[in-house]
Coordinates of C-alpha atoms in Angstrom, one line a residue:
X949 CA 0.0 0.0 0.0
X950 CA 2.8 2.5 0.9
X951 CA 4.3 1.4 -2.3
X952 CA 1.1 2.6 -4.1
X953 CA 0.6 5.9 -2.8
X954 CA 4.8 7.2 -3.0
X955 CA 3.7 6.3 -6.7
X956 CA 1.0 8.0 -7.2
X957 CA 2.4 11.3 -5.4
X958 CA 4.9 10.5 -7.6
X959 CA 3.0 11.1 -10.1
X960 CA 1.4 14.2 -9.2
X961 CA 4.5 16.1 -8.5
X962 CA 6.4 15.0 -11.3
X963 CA 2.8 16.0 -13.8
X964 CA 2.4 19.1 -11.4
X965 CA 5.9 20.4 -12.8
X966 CA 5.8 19.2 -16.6
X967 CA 5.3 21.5 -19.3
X968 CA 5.1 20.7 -23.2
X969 CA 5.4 24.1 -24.7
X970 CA 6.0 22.5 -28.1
X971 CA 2.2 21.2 -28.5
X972 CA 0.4 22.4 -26.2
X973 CA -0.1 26.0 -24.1
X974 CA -1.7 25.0 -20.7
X975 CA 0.3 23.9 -17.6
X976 CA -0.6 20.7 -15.9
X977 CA -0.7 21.6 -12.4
X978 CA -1.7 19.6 -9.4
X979 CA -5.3 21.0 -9.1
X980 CA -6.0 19.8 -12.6
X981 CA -5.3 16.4 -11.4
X982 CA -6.8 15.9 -8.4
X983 CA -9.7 17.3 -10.5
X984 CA -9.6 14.3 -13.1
X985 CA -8.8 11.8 -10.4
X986 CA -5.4 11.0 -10.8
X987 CA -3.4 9.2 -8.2
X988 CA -6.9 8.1 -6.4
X989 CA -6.8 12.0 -4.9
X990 CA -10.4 11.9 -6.0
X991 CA -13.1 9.4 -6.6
X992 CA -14.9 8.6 -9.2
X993 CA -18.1 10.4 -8.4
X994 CA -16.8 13.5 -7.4
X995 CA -14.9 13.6 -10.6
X996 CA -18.0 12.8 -12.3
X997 CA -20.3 15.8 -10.4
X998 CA -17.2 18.3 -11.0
X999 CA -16.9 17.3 -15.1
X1000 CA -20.9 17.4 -15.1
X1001 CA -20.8 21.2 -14.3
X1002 CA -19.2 21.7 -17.7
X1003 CA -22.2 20.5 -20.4
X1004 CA -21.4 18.1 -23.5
X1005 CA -23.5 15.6 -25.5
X1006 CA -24.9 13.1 -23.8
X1007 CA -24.1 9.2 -23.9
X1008 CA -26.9 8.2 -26.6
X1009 CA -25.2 11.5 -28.7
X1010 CA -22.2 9.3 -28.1
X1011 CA -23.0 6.2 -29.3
X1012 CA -24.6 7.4 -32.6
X1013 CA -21.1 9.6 -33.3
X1014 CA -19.1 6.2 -32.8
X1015 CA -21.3 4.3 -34.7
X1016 CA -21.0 7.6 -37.6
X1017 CA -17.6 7.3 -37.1
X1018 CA -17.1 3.2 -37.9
X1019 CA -19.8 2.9 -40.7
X1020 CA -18.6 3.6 -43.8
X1021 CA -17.1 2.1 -47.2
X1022 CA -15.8 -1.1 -45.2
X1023 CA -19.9 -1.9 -45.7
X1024 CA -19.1 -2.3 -49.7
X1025 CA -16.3 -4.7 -49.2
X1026 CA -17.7 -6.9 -46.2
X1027 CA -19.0 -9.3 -48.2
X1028 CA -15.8 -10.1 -50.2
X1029 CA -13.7 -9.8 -47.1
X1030 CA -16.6 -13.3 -46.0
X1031 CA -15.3 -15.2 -49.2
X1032 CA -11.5 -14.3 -49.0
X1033 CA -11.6 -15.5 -45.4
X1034 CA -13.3 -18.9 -46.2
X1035 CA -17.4 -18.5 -45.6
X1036 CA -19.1 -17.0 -42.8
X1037 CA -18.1 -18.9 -39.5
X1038 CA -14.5 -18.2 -39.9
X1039 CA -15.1 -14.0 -40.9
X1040 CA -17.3 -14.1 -38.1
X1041 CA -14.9 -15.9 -35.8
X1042 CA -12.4 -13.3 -36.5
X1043 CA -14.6 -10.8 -36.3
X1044 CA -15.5 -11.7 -32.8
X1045 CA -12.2 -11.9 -32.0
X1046 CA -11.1 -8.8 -32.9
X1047 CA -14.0 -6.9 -31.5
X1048 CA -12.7 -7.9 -28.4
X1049 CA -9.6 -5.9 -28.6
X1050 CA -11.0 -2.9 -30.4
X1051 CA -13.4 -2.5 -27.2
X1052 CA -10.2 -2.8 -24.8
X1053 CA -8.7 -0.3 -26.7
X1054 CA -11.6 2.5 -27.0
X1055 CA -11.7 2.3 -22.9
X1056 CA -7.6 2.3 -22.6
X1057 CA -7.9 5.5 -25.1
X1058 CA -11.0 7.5 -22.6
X1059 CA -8.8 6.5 -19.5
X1060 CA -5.5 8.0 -20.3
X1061 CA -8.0 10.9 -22.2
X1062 CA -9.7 11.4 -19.1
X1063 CA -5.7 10.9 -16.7
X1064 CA -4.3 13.3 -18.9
X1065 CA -7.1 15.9 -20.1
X1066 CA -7.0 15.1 -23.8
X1067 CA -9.2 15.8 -26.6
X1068 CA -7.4 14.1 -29.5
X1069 CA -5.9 10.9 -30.1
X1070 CA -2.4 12.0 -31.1
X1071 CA -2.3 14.3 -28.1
X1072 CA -2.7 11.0 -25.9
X1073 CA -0.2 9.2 -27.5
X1074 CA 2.4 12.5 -26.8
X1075 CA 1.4 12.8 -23.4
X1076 CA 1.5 9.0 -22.4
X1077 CA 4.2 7.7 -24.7
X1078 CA 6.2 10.8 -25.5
X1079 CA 7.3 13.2 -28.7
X1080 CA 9.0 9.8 -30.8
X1081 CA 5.8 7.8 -30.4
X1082 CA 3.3 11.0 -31.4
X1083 CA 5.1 11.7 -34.4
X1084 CA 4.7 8.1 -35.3
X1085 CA 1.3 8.6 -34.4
X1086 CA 0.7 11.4 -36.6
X1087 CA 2.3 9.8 -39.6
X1088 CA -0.4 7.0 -39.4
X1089 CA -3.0 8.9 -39.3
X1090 CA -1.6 11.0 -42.4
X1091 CA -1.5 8.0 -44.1
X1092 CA -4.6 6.3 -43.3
X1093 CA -6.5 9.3 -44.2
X1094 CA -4.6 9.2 -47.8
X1095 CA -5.5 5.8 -48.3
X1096 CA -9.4 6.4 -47.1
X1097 CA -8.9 9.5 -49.5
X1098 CA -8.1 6.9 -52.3
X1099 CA -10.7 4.4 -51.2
X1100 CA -13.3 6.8 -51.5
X1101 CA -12.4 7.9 -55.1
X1102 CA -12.2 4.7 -56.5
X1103 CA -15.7 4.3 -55.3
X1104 CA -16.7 7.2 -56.7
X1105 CA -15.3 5.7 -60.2
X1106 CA -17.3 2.3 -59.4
X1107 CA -21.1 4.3 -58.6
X1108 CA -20.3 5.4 -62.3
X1109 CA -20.0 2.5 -63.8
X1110 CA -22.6 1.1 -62.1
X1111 CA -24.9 3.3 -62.8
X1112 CA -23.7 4.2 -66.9
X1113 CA -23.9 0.3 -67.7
X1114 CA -27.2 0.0 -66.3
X1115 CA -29.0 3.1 -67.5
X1116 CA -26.8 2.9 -70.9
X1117 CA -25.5 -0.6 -71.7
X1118 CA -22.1 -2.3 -71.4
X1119 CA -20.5 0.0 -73.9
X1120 CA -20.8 3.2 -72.4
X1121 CA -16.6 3.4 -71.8
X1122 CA -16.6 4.3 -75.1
X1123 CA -17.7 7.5 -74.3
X1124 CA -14.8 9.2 -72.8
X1125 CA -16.9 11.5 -70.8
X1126 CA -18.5 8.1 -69.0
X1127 CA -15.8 6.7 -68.4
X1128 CA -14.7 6.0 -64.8
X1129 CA -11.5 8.4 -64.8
X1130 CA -13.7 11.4 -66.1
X1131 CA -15.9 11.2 -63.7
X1132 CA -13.6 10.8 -60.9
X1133 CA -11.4 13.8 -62.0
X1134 CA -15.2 15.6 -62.4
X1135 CA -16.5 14.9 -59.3
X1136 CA -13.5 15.5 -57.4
X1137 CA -12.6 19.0 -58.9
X1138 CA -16.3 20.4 -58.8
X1139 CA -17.8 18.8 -55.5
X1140 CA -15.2 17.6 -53.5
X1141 CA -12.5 20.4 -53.5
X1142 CA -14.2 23.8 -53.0
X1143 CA -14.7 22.3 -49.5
X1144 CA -11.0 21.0 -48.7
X1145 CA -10.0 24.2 -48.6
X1146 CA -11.7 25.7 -45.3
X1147 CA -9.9 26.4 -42.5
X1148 CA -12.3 25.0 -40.3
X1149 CA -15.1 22.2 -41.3
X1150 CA -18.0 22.9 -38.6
X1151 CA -20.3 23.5 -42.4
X1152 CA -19.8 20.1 -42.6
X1153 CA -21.6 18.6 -38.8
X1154 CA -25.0 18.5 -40.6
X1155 CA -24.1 16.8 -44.2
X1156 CA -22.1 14.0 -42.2
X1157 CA -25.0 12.9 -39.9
X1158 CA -26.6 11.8 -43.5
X1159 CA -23.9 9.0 -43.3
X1160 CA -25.4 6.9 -40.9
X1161 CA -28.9 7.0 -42.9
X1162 CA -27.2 6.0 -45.7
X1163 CA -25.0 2.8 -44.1
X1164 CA -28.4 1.7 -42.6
X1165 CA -30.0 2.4 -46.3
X1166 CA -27.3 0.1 -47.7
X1167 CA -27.7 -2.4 -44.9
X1168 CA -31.6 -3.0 -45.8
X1169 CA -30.9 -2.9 -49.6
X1170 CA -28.9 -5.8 -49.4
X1171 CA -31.1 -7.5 -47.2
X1172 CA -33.9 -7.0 -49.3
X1173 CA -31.7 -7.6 -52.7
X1174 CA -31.3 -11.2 -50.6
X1175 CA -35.2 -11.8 -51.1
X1176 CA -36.5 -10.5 -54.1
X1177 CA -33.1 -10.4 -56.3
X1178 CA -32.5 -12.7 -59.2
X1179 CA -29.2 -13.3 -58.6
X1180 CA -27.8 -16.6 -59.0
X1181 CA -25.1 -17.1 -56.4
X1182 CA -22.3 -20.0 -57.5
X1183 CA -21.9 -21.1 -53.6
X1184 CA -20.4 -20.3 -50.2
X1185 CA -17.3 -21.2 -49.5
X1186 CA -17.4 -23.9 -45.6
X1187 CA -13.3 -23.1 -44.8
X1188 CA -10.3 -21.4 -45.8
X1189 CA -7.9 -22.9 -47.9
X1190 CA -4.7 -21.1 -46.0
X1191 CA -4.0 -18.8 -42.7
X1192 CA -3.1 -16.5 -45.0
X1193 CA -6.9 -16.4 -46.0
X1194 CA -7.4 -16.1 -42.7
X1195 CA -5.9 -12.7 -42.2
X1196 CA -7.1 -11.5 -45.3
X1197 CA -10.2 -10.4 -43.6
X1198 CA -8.0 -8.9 -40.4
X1199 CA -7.6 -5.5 -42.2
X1200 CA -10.9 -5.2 -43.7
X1201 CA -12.4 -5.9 -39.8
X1202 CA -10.0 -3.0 -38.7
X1203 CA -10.9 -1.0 -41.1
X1204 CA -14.4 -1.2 -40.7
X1205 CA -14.6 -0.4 -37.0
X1206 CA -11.4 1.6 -36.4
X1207 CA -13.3 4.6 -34.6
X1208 CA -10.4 5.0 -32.3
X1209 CA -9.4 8.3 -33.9
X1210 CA -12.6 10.0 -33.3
X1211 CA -12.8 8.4 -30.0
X1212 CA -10.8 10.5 -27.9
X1213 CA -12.8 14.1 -29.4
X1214 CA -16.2 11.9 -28.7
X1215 CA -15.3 11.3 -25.0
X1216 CA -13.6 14.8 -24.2
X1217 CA -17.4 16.4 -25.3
X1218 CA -19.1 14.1 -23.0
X1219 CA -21.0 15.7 -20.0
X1220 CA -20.4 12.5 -17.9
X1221 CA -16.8 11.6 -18.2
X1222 CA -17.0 8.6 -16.4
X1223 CA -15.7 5.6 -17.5
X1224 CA -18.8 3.5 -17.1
X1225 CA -20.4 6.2 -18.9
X1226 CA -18.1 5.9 -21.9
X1227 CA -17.6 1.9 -21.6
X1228 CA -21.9 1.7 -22.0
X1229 CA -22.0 4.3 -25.0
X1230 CA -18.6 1.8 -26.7
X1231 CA -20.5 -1.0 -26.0
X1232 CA -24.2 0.1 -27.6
X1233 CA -22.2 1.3 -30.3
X1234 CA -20.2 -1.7 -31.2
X1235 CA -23.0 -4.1 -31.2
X1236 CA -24.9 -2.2 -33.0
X1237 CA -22.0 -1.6 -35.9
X1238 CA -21.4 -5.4 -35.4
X1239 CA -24.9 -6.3 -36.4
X1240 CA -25.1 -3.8 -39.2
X1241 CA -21.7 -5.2 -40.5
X1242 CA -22.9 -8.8 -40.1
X1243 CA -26.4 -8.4 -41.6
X1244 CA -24.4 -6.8 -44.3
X1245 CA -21.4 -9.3 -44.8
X1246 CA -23.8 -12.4 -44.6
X1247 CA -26.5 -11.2 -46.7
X1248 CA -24.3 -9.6 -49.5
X1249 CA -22.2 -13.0 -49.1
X1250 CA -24.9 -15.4 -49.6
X1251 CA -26.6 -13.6 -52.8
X1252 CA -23.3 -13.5 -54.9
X1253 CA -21.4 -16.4 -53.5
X1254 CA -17.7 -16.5 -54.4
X1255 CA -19.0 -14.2 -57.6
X1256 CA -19.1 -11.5 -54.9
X1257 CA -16.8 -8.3 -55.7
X1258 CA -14.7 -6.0 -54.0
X1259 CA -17.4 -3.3 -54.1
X1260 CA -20.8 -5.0 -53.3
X1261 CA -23.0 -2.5 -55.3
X1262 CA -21.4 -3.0 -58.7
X1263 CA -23.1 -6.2 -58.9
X1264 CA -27.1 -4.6 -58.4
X1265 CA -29.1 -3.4 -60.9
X1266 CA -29.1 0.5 -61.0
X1267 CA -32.2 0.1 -63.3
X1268 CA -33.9 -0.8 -59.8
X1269 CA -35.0 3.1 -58.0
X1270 CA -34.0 1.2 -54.5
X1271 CA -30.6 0.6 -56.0
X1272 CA -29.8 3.8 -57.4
X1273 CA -31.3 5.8 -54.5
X1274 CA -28.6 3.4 -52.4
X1275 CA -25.8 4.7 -55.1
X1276 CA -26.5 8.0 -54.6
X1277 CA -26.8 8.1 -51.1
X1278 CA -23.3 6.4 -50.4
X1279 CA -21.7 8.9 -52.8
X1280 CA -23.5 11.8 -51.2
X1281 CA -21.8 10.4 -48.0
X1282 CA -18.3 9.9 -49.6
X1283 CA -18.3 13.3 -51.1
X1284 CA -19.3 15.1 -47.4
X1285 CA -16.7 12.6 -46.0
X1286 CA -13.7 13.3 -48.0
X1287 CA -13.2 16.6 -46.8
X1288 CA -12.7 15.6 -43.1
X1289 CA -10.6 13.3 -43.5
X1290 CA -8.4 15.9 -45.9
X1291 CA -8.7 18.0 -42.8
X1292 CA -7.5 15.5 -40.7
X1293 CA -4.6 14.7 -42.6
X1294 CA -3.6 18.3 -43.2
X1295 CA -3.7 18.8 -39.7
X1296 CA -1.3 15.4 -39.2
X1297 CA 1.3 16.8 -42.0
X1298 CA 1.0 20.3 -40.6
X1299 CA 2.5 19.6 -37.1
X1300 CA 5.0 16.9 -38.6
X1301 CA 6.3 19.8 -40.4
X1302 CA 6.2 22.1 -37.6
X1303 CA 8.0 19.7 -35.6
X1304 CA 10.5 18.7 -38.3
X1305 CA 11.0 22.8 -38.5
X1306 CA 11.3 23.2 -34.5
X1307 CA 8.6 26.3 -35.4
X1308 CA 7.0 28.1 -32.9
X1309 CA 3.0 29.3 -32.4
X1310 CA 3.7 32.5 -33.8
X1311 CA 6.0 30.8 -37.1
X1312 CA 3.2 28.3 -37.2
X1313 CA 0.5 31.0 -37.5
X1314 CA 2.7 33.5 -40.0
X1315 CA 2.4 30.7 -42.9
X1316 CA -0.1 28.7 -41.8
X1317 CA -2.7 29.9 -45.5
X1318 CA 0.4 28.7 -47.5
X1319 CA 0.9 25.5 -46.1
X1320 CA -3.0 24.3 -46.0
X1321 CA -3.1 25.5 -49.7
X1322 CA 0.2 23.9 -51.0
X1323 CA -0.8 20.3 -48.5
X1324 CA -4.2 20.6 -49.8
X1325 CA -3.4 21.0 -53.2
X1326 CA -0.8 17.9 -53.4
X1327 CA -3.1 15.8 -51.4
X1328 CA -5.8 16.3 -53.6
X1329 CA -3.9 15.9 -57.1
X1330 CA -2.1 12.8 -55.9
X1331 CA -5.5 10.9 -54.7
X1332 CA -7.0 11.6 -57.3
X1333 CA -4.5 10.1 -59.7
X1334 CA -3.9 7.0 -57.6
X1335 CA -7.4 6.4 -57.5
X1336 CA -7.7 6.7 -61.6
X1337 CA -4.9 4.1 -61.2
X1338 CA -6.1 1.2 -58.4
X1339 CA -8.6 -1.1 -60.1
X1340 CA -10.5 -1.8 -57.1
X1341 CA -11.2 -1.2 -53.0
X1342 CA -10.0 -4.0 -52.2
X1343 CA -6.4 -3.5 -52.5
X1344 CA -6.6 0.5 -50.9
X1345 CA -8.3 -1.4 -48.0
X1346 CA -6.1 -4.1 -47.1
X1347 CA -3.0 -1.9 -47.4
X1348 CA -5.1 0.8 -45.2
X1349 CA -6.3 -1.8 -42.8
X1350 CA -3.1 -2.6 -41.7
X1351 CA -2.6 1.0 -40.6
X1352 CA -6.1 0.5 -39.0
X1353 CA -4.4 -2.5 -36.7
X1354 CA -2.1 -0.1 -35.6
X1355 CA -4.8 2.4 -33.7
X1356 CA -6.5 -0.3 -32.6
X1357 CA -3.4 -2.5 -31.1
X1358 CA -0.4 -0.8 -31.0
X1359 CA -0.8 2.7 -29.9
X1360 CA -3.8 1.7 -27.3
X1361 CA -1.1 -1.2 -26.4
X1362 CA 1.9 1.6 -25.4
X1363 CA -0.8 3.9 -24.0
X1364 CA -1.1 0.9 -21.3
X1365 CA 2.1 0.3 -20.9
X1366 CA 3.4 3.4 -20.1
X1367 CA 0.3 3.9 -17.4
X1368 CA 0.9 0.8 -15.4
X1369 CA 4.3 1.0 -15.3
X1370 CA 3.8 4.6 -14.1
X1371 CA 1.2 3.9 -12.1
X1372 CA 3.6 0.9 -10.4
X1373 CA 6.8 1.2 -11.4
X1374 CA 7.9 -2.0 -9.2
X1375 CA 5.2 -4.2 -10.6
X1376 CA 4.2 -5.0 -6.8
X1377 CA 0.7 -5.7 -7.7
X1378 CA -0.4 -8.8 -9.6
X1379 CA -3.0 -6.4 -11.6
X1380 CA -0.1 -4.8 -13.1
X1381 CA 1.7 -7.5 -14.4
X1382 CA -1.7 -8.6 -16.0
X1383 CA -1.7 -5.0 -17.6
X1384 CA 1.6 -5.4 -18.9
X1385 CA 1.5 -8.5 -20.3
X1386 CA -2.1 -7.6 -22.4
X1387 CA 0.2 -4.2 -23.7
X1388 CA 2.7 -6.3 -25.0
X1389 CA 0.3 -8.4 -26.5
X1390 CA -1.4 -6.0 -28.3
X1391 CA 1.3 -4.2 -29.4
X1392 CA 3.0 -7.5 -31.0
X1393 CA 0.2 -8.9 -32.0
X1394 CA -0.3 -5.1 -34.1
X1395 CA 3.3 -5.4 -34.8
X1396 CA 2.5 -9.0 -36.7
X1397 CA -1.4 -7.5 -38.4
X1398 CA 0.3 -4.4 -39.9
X1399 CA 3.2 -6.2 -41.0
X1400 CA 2.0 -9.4 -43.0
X1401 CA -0.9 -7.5 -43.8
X1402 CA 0.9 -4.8 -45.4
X1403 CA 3.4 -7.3 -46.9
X1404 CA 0.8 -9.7 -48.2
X1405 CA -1.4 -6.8 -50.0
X1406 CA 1.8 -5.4 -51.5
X1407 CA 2.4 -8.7 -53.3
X1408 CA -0.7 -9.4 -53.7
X1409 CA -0.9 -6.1 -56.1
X1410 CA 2.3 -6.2 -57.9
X1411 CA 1.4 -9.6 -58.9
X1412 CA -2.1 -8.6 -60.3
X1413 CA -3.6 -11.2 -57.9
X1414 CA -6.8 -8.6 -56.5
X1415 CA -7.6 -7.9 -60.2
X1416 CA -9.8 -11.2 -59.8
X1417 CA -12.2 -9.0 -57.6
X1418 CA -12.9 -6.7 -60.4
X1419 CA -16.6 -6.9 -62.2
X1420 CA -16.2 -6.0 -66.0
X1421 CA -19.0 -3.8 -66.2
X1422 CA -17.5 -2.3 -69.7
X1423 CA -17.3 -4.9 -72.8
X1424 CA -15.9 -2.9 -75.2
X1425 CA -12.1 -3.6 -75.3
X1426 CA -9.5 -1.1 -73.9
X1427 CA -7.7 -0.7 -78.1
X1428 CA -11.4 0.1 -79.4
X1429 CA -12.1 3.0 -76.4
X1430 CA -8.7 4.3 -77.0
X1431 CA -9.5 4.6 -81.0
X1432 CA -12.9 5.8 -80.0
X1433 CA -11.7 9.0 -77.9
X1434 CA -9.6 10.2 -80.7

């Protein structure tokens, strides 16, 4: 016990004195602490009465902003993610699996949040782990949002074709302005850029809640596509043929539910900061994402079989009002989405390169307009080629899913790590050797999921392998549309 409490005054003195002038202005002083309930100097319902002065959203607000958050494009490639796995008991198997961990991670995330007065994910990482591990930090989440950038493209350029060789036939490529690339290059320089400029994105709250009606709109379309289609599915596959199939749906899982980015804003605007608050909202919303992702995988599995592509929705009808009305809505949501995660990644980049430059607020601020133009401007170009480039999601995915592993295993794995060995730096209590040992589990076991993932997908590309998701929705071949444009 005497152990226990020099280590958490420790604590307090040694956080009452620190000051990170670098990344952030305000001085953590013992007051703040004992305010949060560090060191047990408080418990946890006067910390709750004291954080319930200041108001926030409530935990139902909560739950719908985490499910917002997880729901997205890993909908359209569930179902393929079923049949590279081996059928539906193993996807589900790893599913549960994983859920497990992604859970563990969201509460690990709210209590060093709520320890160490956070509001963003990278700002826990730097004030658990340190400056090396928060500029690792950052560079993920550039990257992921790049990927997600390029996901979201390329699904842009699959709605089109969808849609053109439905309403026109399967020679409207020769058309150069139906094809694919045009309309990406379209789309993204008329809708999608005017708003990846702003400084700020609050225009975008309202157009973003319109996501979740549209993941649930999706959800029932393939449910009902199930019963009244005419699709005739080639059969279900009962087991995997390798591990490696296996893992192949590992990144598609992570991609699909990694909220943990978001998580940290969503619990630092909660009125009851509580973790039993924040660990009921996780829970609603996981099960609730779960069932929507299931309903979605099995269904969308079972009608198509192993014909099932990358991209679920390239295989309906857009003839069909329900179908189209499902293609529009999911690009709607795409096109509100891509500028948040533009922001996102700006922001990442910009405080890299602030970093990298040792600049201060003040250097920061000076040419602040010039960087967010020239980031903006490169970011935008370079997704949108890629994404002419990649023949389907499924490659951007895996590759991005990987990343994906990494906020849900690795970063939530050091985040407990660093707390319990604070916390007991002479591993006197048996809890704490429990902690430790589930941190380095998670982190090696993100360690492993990033790396084969990311190796495997690599391969996997150069070799032409994921071309076999692709649905030629365009007969006409690529010599005649060449000839045809000039």
């Amino acid at each position: 016990y005497l152990i226990k409490v020099r280590a958490n005054l420790s604590i307090v003195e040694m956080s009452a004195s620190q000051v990170v002038p670098e990344y952030d202005v305000k001085f953590i002083t013992t007051d703040s602490l004992e305010a949060q309930g560090i060191g047990n100097v408080q418990d946890e319902s006067s910390t709750s009465s004291s954080s319930n002065d200041a108001k926030g959203s409530s935990w139902i607000s909560a739950v719908f902003l985490i499910i917002n958050a997880a729901l997205g494009a890993g909908l359209l490639n569930f179902p393929h993610a079923f049949d590279q796995a081996g059928g539906i008991a193993v996807a589900l198997s790893v599913q549960a699996v994983l859920l497990l961990f992604v859970v563990g991670a969201l509460l690990v995330l709210a209590y060093c949040a709520r320890q160490h007065d956070c509001a963003t994910y990278q700002e826990v990482v730097l004030r658990v782990c340190g400056p090396r591990f928060w500029s690792c930090c950052s560079l993920a989440v550039a990257l992921y949002c790049y990927g997600t950038c390029i996901t979201f493209l390329v699904i842009v350029g699959d709605f089109s074709d969808r849609i053109f060789a439905s309403l026109y036939g399967p020679s409207y490529c020769i058309h150069w302005f139906m094809h694919r690339d045009f309309i990406i290059v379209t789309t993204s320089i008329v809708l999608i850029l005017p708003m990846c400029f702003s400084r700020k994105i609050d225009f975008l709250k309202y157009p973003s809640m319109f996501g979740v009606l549209a993941a649930l709109y999706l959800v029932l379309l393939v449910v009902v596509q199930y019963f009244v289609g005419d699709s005739k599915s080639p059969g279900t596959r009962s087991s995997p043929n390798t591990l490696e199939d296996v893992l192949t749906a590992v990144p598609v899982v992570c991609f699909g539910y990694q909220c943990h980015v978001s998580s940290v804003p969503i619990y630092s605007c909660l009125e009851d900061r509580r973790l039993s608050t924040f660990a009921k909202a996780v829970l609603s919303a996981t099960l609730l994402t779960a069932l929507l992702y299931t309903v979605a995988g099995v269904f969308g599995y079972l009608t198509f079989g192993q014909g099932v592509a990358s991209d679920i929705l390239e295989l309906y009808d857009a003839r069909q009002p329900l179908v189209l009305v499902g293609i529009l809505a999911m690009a709607l949501k795409i096109i509100t989405t891509y500028p948040i995660l533009i922001f996102c990644g700006r922001t990442a980049v910009d405080d890299l390169y602030g970093q990298f430059r040792s600049l201060d607020e003040d250097a920061k601020r000076k040419r602040e307009l010039f960087r967010r133009i020239a980031i903006v401007s490169i970011w935008f170009c370079t997704t949108v080629v890629l994404a002419c480039l990649v023949p389907n999601i499924s490659i951007v995915i895996r590759m991005i899913g990987s990343l994906a592993a990494a906020f849900i295993f690795v970063f939530p794995g050091l985040c407990l790590l660093f707390v319990s060995v604070k916390l007991d730096s002479y591993y006197y209590f048996a809890k704490t050797k429990w902690k430790l040992a589930t941190a380095v589990l998670c982190v090696a076991l993100g360690m492993f999921v990033f790396g084969q993932v990311l190796t495997m997908s690599v391969m996997d590309a150069a070799s032409g392998h994921e071309r076999a998701a692709d649905v030629q929705l365009c007969t006409v071949p690529k010599l005649a549309r060449l000839y045809s444009y000039f």
